[in-house]
Amino acid sequence: MNLSPKQLPLWQWITVASLLGMVLLTMLWELWLSPLYPGGSWLAAKALIMLLPLRGLLHGRRYTFQWYTMFILLWLLEGIMRAYAEQGMGRYLACIQVLLVVIGYTTANLYAKYSAPSRLAQAKQ
C-alpha cells in the first residue's frame, strides 16, 4: 500500500468516525448496557470530554490531530484496564473501545504525518 497525502480525507473521516463511535459507545455503556451503578452513572459525562477535539478534527487541523494522539491514549488505558477487570458485557464493550482507539490513533497519526507542509509540497511536485 502506497501512503500519500492524497489519502488525507480518508484518514480524517476515519478518525472522526472512530471518535464519534467512542462517544456513542461510552454513552450506551455507562447509561444502559453495563453501567457501574444501576440506572447509569456519571461516568457517561466523559463522553463530553471526548468531544473536545471534534471541531479541529472536522476542520482538518494538523495540530489537533497531533495532540489527539496523546489525548486518546487515556481511553486506550481505560479500555485495557476495564477489559481486564470487568466480566461479561463490560469486557466486550472494553474490547470494542480498545479497537476504536487503535483505529483512531493510527489514522490520526497518519493524518498528522502526511499533512506536514514538507510532504504536501512534495506531493504537488
Short mmCIF file of C-alpha atoms in Angstrom, two decimals:
data_model
loop_
_atom_site.label_atom_id
_atom_site.label_comp_id
_atom_site.label_asym_id
_atom_site.label_seq_id
_atom_site.Cartn_x
_atom_site.Cartn_y
_atom_site.Cartn_z
CA MET A 1 0.00 0.00 0.00
CA ASN A 2 1.40 3.34 -1.04
CA LEU A 3 0.68 6.02 1.58
CA SER A 4 0.48 9.63 0.44
CA PRO A 5 -1.12 12.99 1.27
CA LYS A 6 -3.87 12.16 -1.25
CA GLN A 7 -5.42 9.91 1.39
CA LEU A 8 -5.77 12.69 4.00
CA PRO A 9 -9.57 12.99 3.68
CA LEU A 10 -9.97 9.25 4.23
CA TRP A 11 -7.82 9.29 7.37
CA GLN A 12 -9.59 12.39 8.63
CA TRP A 13 -13.05 10.85 8.33
CA ILE A 14 -11.99 7.51 9.79
CA THR A 15 -10.53 9.39 12.78
CA VAL A 16 -13.75 11.40 13.22
CA ALA A 17 -15.88 8.25 12.84
CA SER A 18 -13.86 6.40 15.48
CA LEU A 19 -14.16 9.35 17.87
CA LEU A 20 -17.94 9.55 17.39
CA GLY A 21 -18.11 5.77 17.76
CA MET A 22 -16.32 6.03 21.10
CA VAL A 23 -18.69 8.78 22.26
CA LEU A 24 -21.72 6.65 21.33
CA LEU A 25 -20.18 3.54 22.89
CA THR A 26 -19.43 5.40 26.13
CA MET A 27 -22.96 6.77 26.41
CA LEU A 28 -24.57 3.38 25.75
CA TRP A 29 -22.09 1.59 28.00
CA GLU A 30 -22.37 3.87 31.02
CA LEU A 31 -26.11 4.54 30.83
CA TRP A 32 -27.74 1.32 29.60
CA LEU A 33 -25.62 -1.64 28.56
CA SER A 34 -23.29 -2.18 31.51
CA PRO A 35 -23.28 0.79 33.92
CA LEU A 36 -21.17 0.69 37.06
CA TYR A 37 -24.25 1.56 39.11
CA PRO A 38 -27.87 0.57 38.45
CA GLY A 39 -29.67 3.27 36.46
CA GLY A 40 -26.46 4.66 34.94
CA SER A 41 -23.52 6.60 36.27
CA TRP A 42 -21.88 9.97 35.92
CA LEU A 43 -19.04 8.29 34.04
CA ALA A 44 -21.14 8.92 30.94
CA ALA A 45 -20.02 12.55 31.22
CA LYS A 46 -16.58 11.52 29.98
CA ALA A 47 -18.20 11.28 26.54
CA LEU A 48 -18.45 15.08 26.59
CA ILE A 49 -14.71 15.33 27.23
CA MET A 50 -14.13 13.17 24.16
CA LEU A 51 -15.84 15.83 22.05
CA LEU A 52 -13.14 18.45 22.80
CA PRO A 53 -11.05 17.72 19.68
CA LEU A 54 -14.03 17.22 17.35
CA ARG A 55 -14.05 20.70 15.82
CA GLY A 56 -10.34 20.62 14.98
CA LEU A 57 -10.63 17.12 13.55
CA LEU A 58 -13.56 18.11 11.37
CA HIS A 59 -11.64 21.13 10.05
CA GLY A 60 -8.51 19.07 9.39
CA ARG A 61 -6.23 21.00 11.73
CA ARG A 62 -2.92 19.18 11.90
CA TYR A 63 -2.15 20.38 15.43
CA THR A 64 -5.42 18.90 16.69
CA PHE A 65 -4.56 15.53 15.14
CA GLN A 66 -1.16 15.69 16.84
CA TRP A 67 -2.44 16.31 20.37
CA TYR A 68 -5.40 14.00 19.80
CA THR A 69 -2.98 11.07 19.52
CA MET A 70 -1.83 11.75 23.10
CA PHE A 71 -5.35 12.51 24.35
CA ILE A 72 -6.83 9.27 23.04
CA LEU A 73 -4.28 7.17 24.94
CA LEU A 74 -6.29 7.82 28.12
CA TRP A 75 -9.17 5.85 26.61
CA LEU A 76 -6.80 3.11 25.49
CA LEU A 77 -5.63 2.71 29.08
CA GLU A 78 -9.20 2.71 30.36
CA GLY A 79 -10.26 0.14 27.78
CA ILE A 80 -7.38 -2.20 28.59
CA MET A 81 -7.95 -1.85 32.32
CA ARG A 82 -11.70 -2.47 32.05
CA ALA A 83 -11.23 -5.39 29.64
CA TYR A 84 -9.06 -6.99 32.30
CA ALA A 85 -11.21 -6.08 35.32
CA GLU A 86 -14.80 -6.47 34.10
CA GLN A 87 -16.85 -9.54 33.29
CA GLY A 88 -19.48 -10.27 30.65
CA MET A 89 -20.83 -7.38 28.57
CA GLY A 90 -18.42 -4.86 30.12
CA ARG A 91 -15.43 -6.84 28.88
CA TYR A 92 -16.77 -6.94 25.30
CA LEU A 93 -17.52 -3.22 25.35
CA ALA A 94 -14.00 -2.52 26.62
CA CYS A 95 -12.54 -4.56 23.75
CA ILE A 96 -14.63 -2.55 21.27
CA GLN A 97 -13.32 0.64 22.89
CA VAL A 98 -9.73 -0.56 22.52
CA LEU A 99 -10.37 -1.35 18.85
CA LEU A 100 -11.87 2.09 18.20
CA VAL A 101 -8.94 3.77 19.96
CA VAL A 102 -6.37 1.83 17.93
CA ILE A 103 -8.15 2.77 14.69
CA GLY A 104 -8.43 6.43 15.72
CA TYR A 105 -4.84 6.59 16.93
CA THR A 106 -3.46 5.04 13.74
CA THR A 107 -5.44 7.23 11.35
CA ALA A 108 -4.75 10.40 13.36
CA ASN A 109 -1.02 9.64 13.25
CA LEU A 110 -1.17 9.04 9.50
CA TYR A 111 -3.03 12.30 9.02
CA ALA A 112 -0.56 14.25 11.16
CA LYS A 113 2.43 12.70 9.38
CA TYR A 114 1.22 13.17 5.81
CA SER A 115 -0.26 16.64 6.32
CA ALA A 116 3.16 18.10 7.12
CA PRO A 117 3.86 21.10 4.89
CA SER A 118 7.03 19.47 3.51
CA ARG A 119 5.12 16.34 2.46
CA LEU A 120 2.31 18.37 0.93
CA ALA A 121 4.85 20.38 -1.09
CA GLN A 122 6.46 17.15 -2.33
CA ALA A 123 3.09 15.73 -3.34
CA LYS A 124 2.33 18.79 -5.50
CA GLN A 125 5.56 18.37 -7.48
#
